[in-house]
Amino acid sequence: MSKNNDSNQFRKVDVDEYDENKFVDDEDNGESQVGPDEAEVDSLIRQGNLMEALQAVLKNPPINTKNQNVKDRAEALMLKVLSAFKSSDIEKAVQSLDKNGVDLLMKYIYKGFEKPSENSSATLLQWHEKALSAGGVGSIVRVLTARKTV
Amino acid sequence: MSLHQFLLEPITCHAWNRDRTQIAISPNNHEVHIYQKSGNQWVKSHELKEHNGHITGIDWAPKSDRIVTCGADRNAYVWSLKDGVWKPTLVILRINRAATFVKWSPLENKFAVGSGARLISVCYFESDNDWWVSKHIKKPIRSTVLSLDWHPNNVLLAAGSCDFKCRVFSAYIKEVEEKPGPTPWGSKMPFGAVLAEFGGAGGGGWVHSVSFSSSGNRLAWVSHDSTVTVVDGTKGSTPSQLKTEFLPLLSVLFISENSVVAAGHDCCPMLFRCDDGGSLTFVSKLDLPKASITRNISAMERFRNMDKRATTEDRNTALETLHQNSITQVSIYEGDQSDCRKFCTTGIDGAMTIWDFKQNVINDIHWNEMLTRGQHGPQLKTRLSQ
């Protein structure tokens, strides 16, 4: 009979947190992942060796780490490499990647879409088109279903 | 191949009888309809109405001619034909969520039901009480069980579930069978033991379908992250995964020891090959689109089509594949799991298609291009590679 009409705080409680059957994903220790080597990638870009730079930036993806900074740095680095390419070279670069590389590239592309900056979307869309023809819709499905992503 | 359009409702699931003269389907409602083949047509012969919720699984035992159905009403019924009428027997599964999948064991003395209650109910008939009894496999399943398949030894059970894992359990019931011999999957098999667990590890998707090969040594599953995976129990436990470039597959089936057919949201069955080293490769799509779409439509036909659809353009929105919507189930039509000659697919478009391999699909095969579609569907020609 007595209703507390003042407080609506109960609406902010996340009841799923208290569910004893709540699914907890396997913990994968990703604290040691540091992301791609910035110095190496920067020097390769300066040298103009863009294919190598792409391979280098796809190494050590910070997938399992909880450190948001590492992920942001990796994404910024990836964007730098992708923007450095000439449009005509993008297709060749995508062909040089293996299946896992294309999937990883797709993950970075969609991560880049989340925080658009000047001109980034245009570059990313060009890369997206080429990556799609290489990886098919399956690579996009894997971006959507991946629970731990870059 | 030949396509039969049953209704416009999705076919949730289907099951064939032993000689493939009858098919039991559920048109996305609480009922099971049994159709009898007469000539080239399918005629409805029975309607099985007992469930209170959508039917989610049907399986027809070929030797004992019993049908088991399970539904969203948390129940399963075993149906037997008496005097031309199908009579149901309720099976208490003791689950508090919907059942999702049901399969008879190879010897047909038990069946397993997967459910949203994060457990598998293995049911067997207790003759003293004249009653079906269920035993639960709970640990370590963390989410809905989507699909099950029995190993040929009648004891092992593979389960794919929404916790991104595919597991092999032992469903050994001492009341109805002898202790099984050792298998590549393990030798100690008390009821509910997990003999193998694959998948998860931070990636992967819901495991939609699992299938044992006819020897039971290989296990294949398809997952929502557009992958097909095969593991060979005799060669250690490293699964071989193929990341496809298609939309996720929903159903998978071994059609020989080395070949796997899978179909799903791309509305087209696909063939994969698993070689002796255990690695998986994509062979081809099995539905070749119309080679020529430009046939000369007369002006009269064009206007008639526009009238029929009330459009102002002559645009064809039909898919190029035979099925116009996702395929949800693949089953063997002719042959068995070691050598399948024809298989059948049903899907959300309400159509059932029977696909024909003219020759064995084990060696390299090149499919000829199809030129025209005849009234009964063309027969695919094959020739072995040079």
Coordinates of C-alpha atoms in Angstrom, one line a residue:
Chain A
M1 CA 0.0 0.0 0.0
S2 CA 2.8 2.4 0.7
K3 CA 4.5 3.4 -2.5
N4 CA 7.6 5.5 -2.6
N5 CA 6.7 7.9 -5.3
D6 CA 9.9 10.0 -5.0
S7 CA 12.7 7.8 -6.0
N8 CA 13.1 6.2 -9.4
Q9 CA 16.5 4.9 -8.7
F10 CA 15.3 1.3 -8.9
R11 CA 15.0 1.8 -12.6
K12 CA 18.7 2.2 -13.0
V13 CA 19.5 -1.2 -11.4
D14 CA 20.9 -3.6 -14.0
V15 CA 19.1 -6.7 -12.9
D16 CA 21.1 -8.9 -15.3
E17 CA 24.2 -8.4 -13.2
Y18 CA 22.5 -10.2 -10.4
D19 CA 21.3 -13.2 -12.5
E20 CA 23.1 -16.2 -11.1
N21 CA 23.0 -17.9 -14.5
K22 CA 24.7 -15.0 -16.2
F23 CA 27.0 -16.1 -19.0
V24 CA 30.6 -15.1 -18.3
D25 CA 32.8 -15.3 -21.3
D26 CA 36.1 -17.2 -21.1
E27 CA 38.8 -14.9 -19.7
D28 CA 41.7 -14.6 -22.0
N29 CA 44.7 -12.9 -20.6
G30 CA 45.5 -10.2 -23.0
E31 CA 47.3 -7.8 -20.7
S32 CA 50.6 -8.5 -22.5
Q33 CA 49.3 -7.4 -25.9
V34 CA 50.7 -4.0 -26.8
G35 CA 49.4 -3.5 -30.3
P36 CA 51.5 -3.0 -33.5
D37 CA 54.9 -1.4 -33.2
E38 CA 54.5 2.3 -33.8
A39 CA 58.1 3.1 -34.5
E40 CA 58.5 0.4 -37.1
V41 CA 55.3 1.3 -38.8
D42 CA 56.1 5.0 -38.9
S43 CA 59.5 4.4 -40.4
L44 CA 58.0 2.2 -43.1
I45 CA 55.5 4.8 -44.0
R46 CA 58.2 7.5 -44.2
Q47 CA 60.3 5.2 -46.5
G48 CA 57.2 4.8 -48.7
N49 CA 57.1 1.1 -48.2
L50 CA 53.4 1.0 -47.7
M51 CA 52.8 -2.8 -48.2
E52 CA 55.3 -3.6 -45.5
A53 CA 53.7 -1.0 -43.3
L54 CA 50.3 -2.6 -43.7
Q55 CA 51.7 -6.0 -42.8
A56 CA 53.4 -4.5 -39.8
V57 CA 50.4 -2.7 -38.5
L58 CA 48.3 -5.9 -38.7
K59 CA 50.7 -7.6 -36.4
N60 CA 49.9 -8.0 -32.7
P61 CA 46.3 -6.8 -32.8
P62 CA 45.2 -5.6 -29.3
I63 CA 42.2 -7.9 -29.3
N64 CA 42.1 -9.3 -25.8
T65 CA 43.4 -6.3 -23.9
K66 CA 41.2 -4.3 -21.7
N67 CA 43.4 -1.2 -22.0
Q68 CA 41.4 1.2 -24.2
N69 CA 44.5 3.4 -24.9
V70 CA 46.3 0.5 -26.6
K71 CA 43.3 -0.1 -28.8
D72 CA 42.9 3.6 -29.6
R73 CA 46.6 3.9 -30.5
A74 CA 46.4 0.9 -32.8
E75 CA 43.3 2.2 -34.5
A76 CA 45.0 5.6 -35.1
L77 CA 48.1 3.9 -36.5
M78 CA 46.0 1.8 -38.8
L79 CA 44.1 4.8 -40.1
K80 CA 47.5 6.5 -40.8
V81 CA 48.6 3.6 -42.9
L82 CA 45.3 3.2 -44.7
S83 CA 45.2 6.9 -45.6
A84 CA 48.8 6.8 -46.9
F85 CA 47.9 4.4 -49.7
K86 CA 47.0 5.7 -53.2
S87 CA 43.5 4.6 -54.3
S88 CA 45.0 2.5 -57.2
D89 CA 47.2 0.5 -54.8
I90 CA 44.5 -0.5 -52.4
E91 CA 43.4 -3.5 -54.3
K92 CA 46.9 -4.9 -54.6
A93 CA 47.4 -4.4 -50.9
V94 CA 44.2 -6.3 -50.0
Q95 CA 45.2 -9.2 -52.3
S96 CA 48.5 -9.6 -50.5
L97 CA 46.7 -10.4 -47.2
D98 CA 45.6 -13.8 -46.2
K99 CA 42.1 -14.7 -44.9
N100 CA 42.9 -13.8 -41.3
G101 CA 44.5 -10.6 -42.5
V102 CA 41.4 -9.6 -44.4
D103 CA 39.2 -10.4 -41.4
L104 CA 41.4 -8.3 -39.2
L105 CA 41.4 -5.4 -41.7
M106 CA 37.6 -5.5 -41.7
K107 CA 37.6 -5.3 -37.9
Y108 CA 39.8 -2.2 -38.0
I109 CA 37.7 -0.6 -40.8
Y110 CA 34.5 -1.0 -38.8
K111 CA 36.3 0.3 -35.7
G112 CA 37.3 3.3 -37.8
F113 CA 33.7 3.9 -38.9
E114 CA 32.7 4.3 -35.3
K115 CA 34.8 7.4 -34.8
P116 CA 34.9 9.3 -38.0
S117 CA 37.3 12.1 -38.5
E118 CA 38.0 14.3 -41.5
N119 CA 38.3 12.3 -44.6
S120 CA 38.6 9.0 -42.7
S121 CA 35.3 7.7 -43.9
A122 CA 36.1 8.2 -47.6
T123 CA 39.4 6.2 -47.2
L124 CA 37.7 3.6 -45.1
L125 CA 34.9 3.1 -47.6
Q126 CA 37.4 2.5 -50.4
W127 CA 39.2 0.0 -48.3
H128 CA 35.9 -1.5 -47.3
E129 CA 34.9 -2.1 -50.9
K130 CA 38.1 -3.9 -51.7
A131 CA 38.1 -5.9 -48.5
L132 CA 34.6 -7.0 -49.1
S133 CA 35.4 -8.4 -52.6
A134 CA 38.2 -10.3 -51.0
G135 CA 36.5 -11.5 -47.8
G136 CA 32.9 -11.6 -48.8
V137 CA 30.0 -11.0 -46.4
G138 CA 31.5 -13.7 -44.2
S139 CA 34.2 -11.3 -43.1
I140 CA 31.6 -8.7 -42.1
V141 CA 29.6 -11.4 -40.2
R142 CA 32.8 -12.2 -38.3
V143 CA 33.2 -8.6 -37.3
L144 CA 29.6 -8.6 -36.0
T145 CA 29.9 -11.9 -34.1
A146 CA 33.4 -11.3 -32.6
R147 CA 33.0 -10.7 -28.9
K148 CA 36.5 -9.4 -28.5
T149 CA 37.6 -7.1 -31.2
V150 CA 40.3 -4.5 -31.8
Chain B
M1 CA 16.6 -31.2 -58.6
S2 CA 12.9 -30.8 -58.0
L3 CA 11.3 -28.2 -55.9
H4 CA 7.9 -28.5 -54.2
Q5 CA 6.3 -25.5 -52.7
F6 CA 4.2 -26.8 -49.8
L7 CA 2.7 -23.6 -48.5
L8 CA 3.8 -20.0 -48.1
E9 CA 4.5 -20.5 -44.4
P10 CA 8.1 -21.4 -43.4
I11 CA 8.8 -25.0 -42.9
T12 CA 10.2 -25.1 -39.4
C13 CA 11.5 -28.7 -39.6
H14 CA 10.8 -31.9 -41.5
A15 CA 11.4 -35.6 -41.3
W16 CA 11.1 -38.5 -43.8
N17 CA 9.8 -42.0 -43.2
R18 CA 11.9 -45.0 -44.1
D19 CA 11.0 -45.3 -47.8
R20 CA 10.6 -41.6 -48.4
T21 CA 7.0 -41.9 -49.4
Q22 CA 5.9 -39.7 -46.5
I23 CA 7.2 -36.5 -45.1
A24 CA 6.2 -34.8 -41.8
I25 CA 6.6 -31.1 -41.8
S26 CA 5.6 -28.3 -39.4
P27 CA 4.3 -25.1 -41.2
N28 CA 5.5 -22.8 -38.4
N29 CA 2.6 -23.5 -36.1
H30 CA 1.5 -25.9 -33.4
E31 CA 0.8 -28.8 -35.8
V32 CA 2.7 -31.4 -37.8
H33 CA 1.3 -32.2 -41.2
I34 CA 2.2 -35.5 -42.9
Y35 CA 2.1 -35.6 -46.6
Q36 CA 1.9 -38.7 -48.7
K37 CA 3.6 -38.9 -52.1
S38 CA 1.2 -39.7 -54.9
G39 CA 2.7 -39.6 -58.3
N40 CA 4.4 -36.2 -58.6
Q41 CA 2.2 -34.5 -56.0
W42 CA 2.2 -34.5 -52.3
V43 CA -1.2 -35.0 -50.6
K44 CA -1.8 -34.2 -47.0
S45 CA -2.7 -37.4 -45.2
H46 CA -2.5 -36.6 -41.4
E47 CA -2.5 -33.7 -39.1
L48 CA -0.9 -34.2 -35.7
K49 CA -2.4 -31.7 -33.3
E50 CA -1.4 -32.0 -29.7
H51 CA 1.3 -29.4 -29.0
N52 CA 0.4 -26.1 -27.5
G53 CA 3.3 -24.2 -28.8
H54 CA 5.3 -24.0 -32.0
I55 CA 6.9 -27.3 -33.1
T56 CA 10.6 -26.9 -33.1
G57 CA 11.8 -30.4 -33.9
I58 CA 10.5 -33.6 -35.7
D59 CA 12.2 -36.9 -36.1
W60 CA 10.9 -40.1 -37.7
A61 CA 12.4 -43.4 -36.6
P62 CA 12.9 -45.4 -39.8
K63 CA 12.7 -48.9 -38.3
S64 CA 10.1 -48.6 -35.6
D65 CA 8.0 -46.0 -37.5
R66 CA 7.5 -43.7 -34.6
I67 CA 7.6 -40.0 -34.8
V68 CA 8.9 -37.8 -32.0
T69 CA 8.1 -34.1 -31.9
C70 CA 9.1 -31.4 -29.5
G71 CA 7.9 -27.9 -29.2
A72 CA 8.0 -24.5 -27.6
D73 CA 5.4 -25.7 -25.0
R74 CA 8.3 -27.6 -23.2
N75 CA 6.8 -30.9 -24.2
A76 CA 7.7 -33.8 -26.4
Y77 CA 5.3 -36.4 -27.8
V78 CA 6.1 -39.8 -29.3
W79 CA 3.5 -40.7 -32.0
S80 CA 2.7 -44.3 -33.1
L81 CA 0.5 -45.3 -35.9
K82 CA -2.5 -47.3 -34.7
D83 CA -5.3 -48.2 -37.1
G84 CA -4.3 -45.5 -39.5
V85 CA -4.3 -42.8 -36.8
W86 CA -1.3 -41.3 -35.2
K87 CA -1.6 -41.5 -31.4
P88 CA 0.6 -39.3 -29.2
T89 CA 2.2 -40.3 -25.9
L90 CA 3.4 -37.4 -23.7
V91 CA 7.0 -37.4 -22.6
I92 CA 7.7 -35.4 -19.5
L93 CA 11.0 -33.7 -20.2
R94 CA 11.2 -31.7 -17.0
I95 CA 12.4 -28.6 -18.7
N96 CA 11.3 -25.0 -17.9
R97 CA 12.1 -23.5 -21.3
A98 CA 11.2 -24.4 -24.9
A99 CA 12.6 -27.5 -26.5
T100 CA 14.7 -26.7 -29.6
F101 CA 15.7 -30.0 -31.3
V102 CA 15.0 -33.7 -31.1
K103 CA 16.7 -36.8 -32.5
W104 CA 16.2 -40.5 -32.3
S105 CA 19.3 -42.5 -31.5
P106 CA 20.5 -44.9 -34.1
L107 CA 18.9 -48.0 -32.4
E108 CA 15.7 -46.0 -31.7
N109 CA 15.5 -47.0 -28.1
K110 CA 16.1 -43.4 -26.9
F111 CA 16.0 -39.9 -28.1
A112 CA 17.6 -36.7 -27.1
V113 CA 15.9 -33.3 -26.8
G114 CA 17.9 -30.0 -26.7
S115 CA 16.3 -27.1 -25.0
G116 CA 16.5 -23.4 -24.0
A117 CA 16.8 -24.6 -20.4
R118 CA 20.6 -25.1 -21.0
L119 CA 20.3 -28.8 -20.8
I120 CA 19.7 -32.0 -22.9
S121 CA 17.0 -34.4 -22.0
V122 CA 17.8 -38.0 -22.9
C123 CA 14.6 -40.0 -22.9
Y124 CA 14.2 -43.8 -22.8
F125 CA 11.2 -46.1 -22.4
E126 CA 10.7 -47.7 -19.1
S127 CA 8.6 -50.8 -19.8
D128 CA 7.7 -51.5 -16.1
N129 CA 5.9 -48.2 -15.9
D130 CA 5.0 -48.1 -19.6
W131 CA 6.3 -44.6 -19.5
W132 CA 9.1 -42.5 -21.1
V133 CA 11.6 -41.3 -18.6
S134 CA 14.1 -38.5 -19.1
K135 CA 17.6 -37.9 -17.7
H136 CA 19.3 -34.5 -17.9
I137 CA 22.7 -33.5 -19.1
K138 CA 23.3 -30.1 -17.6
K139 CA 27.0 -29.4 -17.0
P140 CA 28.8 -27.6 -18.5
I141 CA 26.2 -26.2 -20.9
R142 CA 25.9 -22.5 -20.4
S143 CA 23.2 -21.6 -23.0
T144 CA 20.5 -22.9 -25.3
V145 CA 21.2 -26.2 -27.0
L146 CA 20.6 -25.6 -30.7
S147 CA 21.4 -28.9 -32.3
L148 CA 22.2 -32.6 -31.6
D149 CA 23.6 -35.6 -33.4
W150 CA 24.1 -39.2 -32.3
H151 CA 27.2 -41.1 -32.8
P152 CA 26.6 -44.5 -34.6
N153 CA 27.4 -46.4 -31.4
N154 CA 24.1 -45.1 -29.9
V155 CA 25.9 -43.7 -26.8
L156 CA 27.8 -40.6 -27.8
L157 CA 25.9 -37.4 -28.5
A158 CA 27.2 -34.2 -30.1
A159 CA 25.6 -30.9 -29.0
G160 CA 26.0 -27.5 -30.5
S161 CA 24.8 -24.6 -28.4
C162 CA 24.6 -20.9 -28.0
D163 CA 27.5 -20.7 -25.7
F164 CA 29.7 -20.9 -28.8
K165 CA 30.8 -24.4 -28.1
C166 CA 30.3 -27.9 -29.7
R167 CA 30.6 -30.7 -27.2
V168 CA 30.5 -34.5 -27.3
F169 CA 28.7 -36.1 -24.4
S170 CA 28.0 -39.6 -23.3
A171 CA 24.3 -40.4 -23.2
Y172 CA 24.9 -44.0 -21.9
I173 CA 21.7 -45.3 -20.2
K174 CA 22.5 -48.5 -18.4
E175 CA 18.8 -49.6 -18.3
V176 CA 18.6 -50.0 -22.1
E177 CA 22.0 -50.8 -23.4
E178 CA 25.3 -52.6 -22.8
K179 CA 28.5 -50.7 -21.9
P180 CA 29.9 -49.3 -25.1
G181 CA 33.4 -50.1 -26.3
P182 CA 36.1 -47.5 -26.5
T183 CA 36.0 -44.9 -29.3
P184 CA 38.4 -42.3 -30.6
W185 CA 36.5 -39.8 -28.5
G186 CA 37.2 -41.6 -25.2
S187 CA 36.7 -44.9 -23.4
K188 CA 35.2 -44.0 -20.0
M189 CA 31.6 -42.9 -20.7
P190 CA 29.4 -42.5 -17.7
F191 CA 26.2 -40.6 -18.4
G192 CA 26.6 -36.9 -18.9
A193 CA 30.4 -37.0 -19.2
V194 CA 31.9 -34.5 -21.6
L195 CA 34.3 -36.3 -23.8
A196 CA 35.3 -33.3 -26.0
E197 CA 34.7 -29.6 -26.1
F198 CA 35.5 -27.3 -29.0
G199 CA 35.0 -23.7 -29.8
G200 CA 34.5 -20.6 -27.7
A201 CA 37.9 -19.1 -26.8
G202 CA 36.8 -15.5 -27.2
G203 CA 35.6 -15.9 -30.8
G204 CA 33.1 -18.0 -32.7
G205 CA 29.4 -17.8 -32.9
W206 CA 26.3 -19.9 -32.0
V207 CA 26.7 -23.4 -33.2
H208 CA 23.7 -23.9 -35.4
S209 CA 24.2 -27.5 -36.4
V210 CA 26.4 -30.5 -35.7
S211 CA 26.9 -33.8 -37.7
F212 CA 28.8 -37.0 -37.1
S213 CA 30.2 -38.8 -40.1
S214 CA 28.9 -42.3 -40.7
S215 CA 32.0 -43.9 -39.0
G216 CA 31.5 -41.5 -36.1
N217 CA 35.2 -40.5 -36.3
R218 CA 34.6 -37.1 -37.7
L219 CA 32.4 -34.3 -36.3
A220 CA 31.4 -31.2 -38.3
W221 CA 29.6 -28.1 -37.1
V222 CA 28.6 -24.8 -38.5
S223 CA 28.6 -21.6 -36.6
H224 CA 27.1 -18.2 -36.8
D225 CA 30.4 -16.5 -37.5
S226 CA 30.2 -18.0 -41.0
T227 CA 32.5 -20.9 -40.4
V228 CA 32.5 -24.6 -40.9
T229 CA 34.6 -26.7 -38.7
V230 CA 35.5 -30.4 -38.8
V231 CA 37.4 -32.4 -36.2
D232 CA 38.7 -35.9 -36.7
G233 CA 38.7 -37.8 -33.4
T234 CA 41.3 -40.2 -34.6
K235 CA 43.8 -37.5 -35.4
G236 CA 44.0 -35.6 -32.1
S237 CA 41.7 -32.8 -31.2
T238 CA 42.7 -29.9 -33.3
P239 CA 39.7 -28.9 -35.3
S240 CA 40.1 -27.6 -38.9
Q241 CA 38.1 -24.5 -39.4
L242 CA 37.1 -22.9 -42.7
K243 CA 36.1 -19.2 -42.6
T244 CA 33.7 -18.9 -45.4
E245 CA 32.8 -15.7 -47.3
F246 CA 29.1 -16.4 -47.2
L247 CA 26.3 -15.7 -44.8
P248 CA 26.1 -18.0 -41.8
L249 CA 25.1 -21.6 -42.5
L250 CA 22.3 -23.2 -40.5
S251 CA 22.5 -26.9 -41.2
V252 CA 25.3 -29.3 -41.9
L253 CA 25.4 -33.0 -43.0
F254 CA 28.0 -35.5 -43.8
I255 CA 27.2 -37.1 -47.1
S256 CA 30.3 -39.3 -47.3
E257 CA 33.3 -39.7 -45.0
N258 CA 35.0 -36.9 -46.9
S259 CA 32.3 -34.5 -47.9
V260 CA 30.0 -32.3 -46.1
V261 CA 26.9 -30.4 -47.4
A262 CA 25.8 -27.3 -45.6
A263 CA 23.1 -24.7 -46.3
G264 CA 21.9 -21.6 -44.6
H265 CA 21.1 -17.9 -45.0
D266 CA 22.5 -17.8 -48.5
C267 CA 19.6 -20.0 -49.6
C268 CA 22.0 -22.3 -51.4
P269 CA 23.5 -25.7 -50.4
M270 CA 27.3 -25.8 -50.5
L271 CA 29.7 -28.6 -50.7
F272 CA 32.9 -28.9 -48.6
R273 CA 35.6 -31.5 -48.7
C274 CA 37.6 -32.8 -45.8
D275 CA 40.7 -34.6 -46.9
D276 CA 42.6 -37.3 -45.1
G277 CA 44.9 -34.8 -43.4
G278 CA 41.8 -33.3 -41.9
S279 CA 41.8 -29.9 -43.6
L280 CA 38.6 -28.5 -44.9
T281 CA 38.1 -26.8 -48.3
F282 CA 35.2 -25.3 -50.1
V283 CA 34.3 -27.2 -53.3
S284 CA 31.3 -25.4 -54.8
K285 CA 27.8 -24.1 -54.4
L286 CA 25.3 -26.7 -55.5
D287 CA 22.7 -24.4 -56.9
L288 CA 23.8 -22.9 -60.2
P289 CA 21.9 -19.8 -61.1
K290 CA 20.0 -19.5 -64.4
A291 CA 22.5 -19.1 -67.1
S292 CA 20.3 -16.9 -69.2
I293 CA 17.8 -14.5 -67.7
T294 CA 17.0 -12.6 -70.8
R295 CA 14.3 -14.6 -72.5
N296 CA 12.0 -12.6 -74.7
I297 CA 8.9 -11.7 -72.8
S298 CA 6.0 -10.7 -75.0
A299 CA 4.4 -7.3 -74.4
M300 CA 1.3 -9.0 -73.2
E301 CA 3.2 -10.9 -70.6
R302 CA 5.0 -7.8 -69.5
F303 CA 1.9 -5.9 -68.9
R304 CA 0.3 -8.9 -67.2
N305 CA 3.3 -9.1 -64.8
M306 CA 3.0 -5.4 -64.1
D307 CA -0.7 -5.8 -63.3
K308 CA -0.1 -8.8 -61.1
R309 CA 2.4 -6.9 -58.9
A310 CA 1.0 -3.4 -59.3
T311 CA 4.4 -2.1 -60.2
T312 CA 5.4 0.4 -62.8
E313 CA 8.7 -1.3 -63.5
D314 CA 9.7 -4.6 -64.9
R315 CA 11.9 -5.5 -62.0
N316 CA 12.4 -9.1 -60.9
T317 CA 12.9 -9.4 -57.2
A318 CA 13.2 -13.1 -57.1
L319 CA 16.5 -14.6 -55.9
E320 CA 18.6 -16.5 -58.4
T321 CA 18.7 -19.6 -56.2
L322 CA 15.9 -22.2 -56.1
H323 CA 15.1 -21.4 -52.5
Q324 CA 13.8 -17.9 -52.1
N325 CA 14.6 -17.7 -48.4
S326 CA 17.1 -19.2 -45.9
I327 CA 17.4 -23.0 -45.8
T328 CA 17.0 -24.3 -42.3
Q329 CA 17.4 -28.0 -42.6
V330 CA 19.3 -30.4 -44.8
S331 CA 18.4 -34.2 -44.7
I332 CA 19.4 -37.3 -46.6
Y333 CA 16.8 -38.4 -49.1
E334 CA 18.5 -41.3 -50.9
G335 CA 21.5 -43.3 -49.6
D336 CA 22.9 -43.0 -46.2
Q337 CA 25.6 -40.9 -44.5
S338 CA 28.5 -42.9 -46.0
D339 CA 27.2 -42.5 -49.5
C340 CA 24.4 -40.1 -50.1
R341 CA 22.9 -39.8 -53.6
K342 CA 20.2 -37.3 -53.0
F343 CA 19.5 -34.9 -50.2
C344 CA 16.6 -32.7 -49.3
T345 CA 16.4 -29.1 -48.1
T346 CA 13.6 -27.1 -46.5
G347 CA 13.5 -23.5 -45.6
I348 CA 11.7 -20.4 -44.6
D349 CA 10.2 -20.0 -48.0
G350 CA 8.0 -23.1 -47.4
A351 CA 9.6 -25.0 -50.2
M352 CA 11.2 -28.5 -50.2
T353 CA 13.8 -29.3 -52.7
I354 CA 15.4 -32.6 -53.5
W355 CA 19.0 -32.4 -54.9
D356 CA 20.6 -35.1 -57.0
F357 CA 24.2 -36.2 -57.3
K358 CA 24.5 -38.2 -60.5
Q359 CA 27.8 -39.7 -59.4
N360 CA 29.8 -39.9 -56.3
V361 CA 31.0 -36.6 -55.0
I362 CA 34.3 -37.8 -53.6
N363 CA 36.8 -37.2 -56.3
D364 CA 37.2 -33.9 -58.0
I365 CA 34.1 -32.9 -59.8
H366 CA 33.3 -30.2 -62.2
W367 CA 29.7 -29.2 -62.5
N368 CA 28.4 -28.5 -66.0
E369 CA 26.7 -25.2 -66.5
M370 CA 23.0 -25.6 -66.7
L371 CA 21.4 -24.2 -69.8
T372 CA 17.7 -24.4 -69.2
R373 CA 15.4 -25.3 -66.5
G374 CA 12.9 -28.0 -67.5
Q375 CA 9.6 -28.7 -65.8
H376 CA 11.0 -31.2 -63.3
G377 CA 14.3 -29.4 -62.8
P378 CA 17.4 -30.3 -64.7
Q379 CA 19.6 -33.2 -63.6
L380 CA 23.1 -32.0 -62.8
K381 CA 25.6 -33.7 -65.0
T382 CA 29.1 -34.4 -63.7
R383 CA 32.3 -35.4 -65.2
L384 CA 35.4 -36.5 -63.3
S385 CA 38.4 -34.2 -63.7
Q386 CA 41.1 -35.1 -66.1

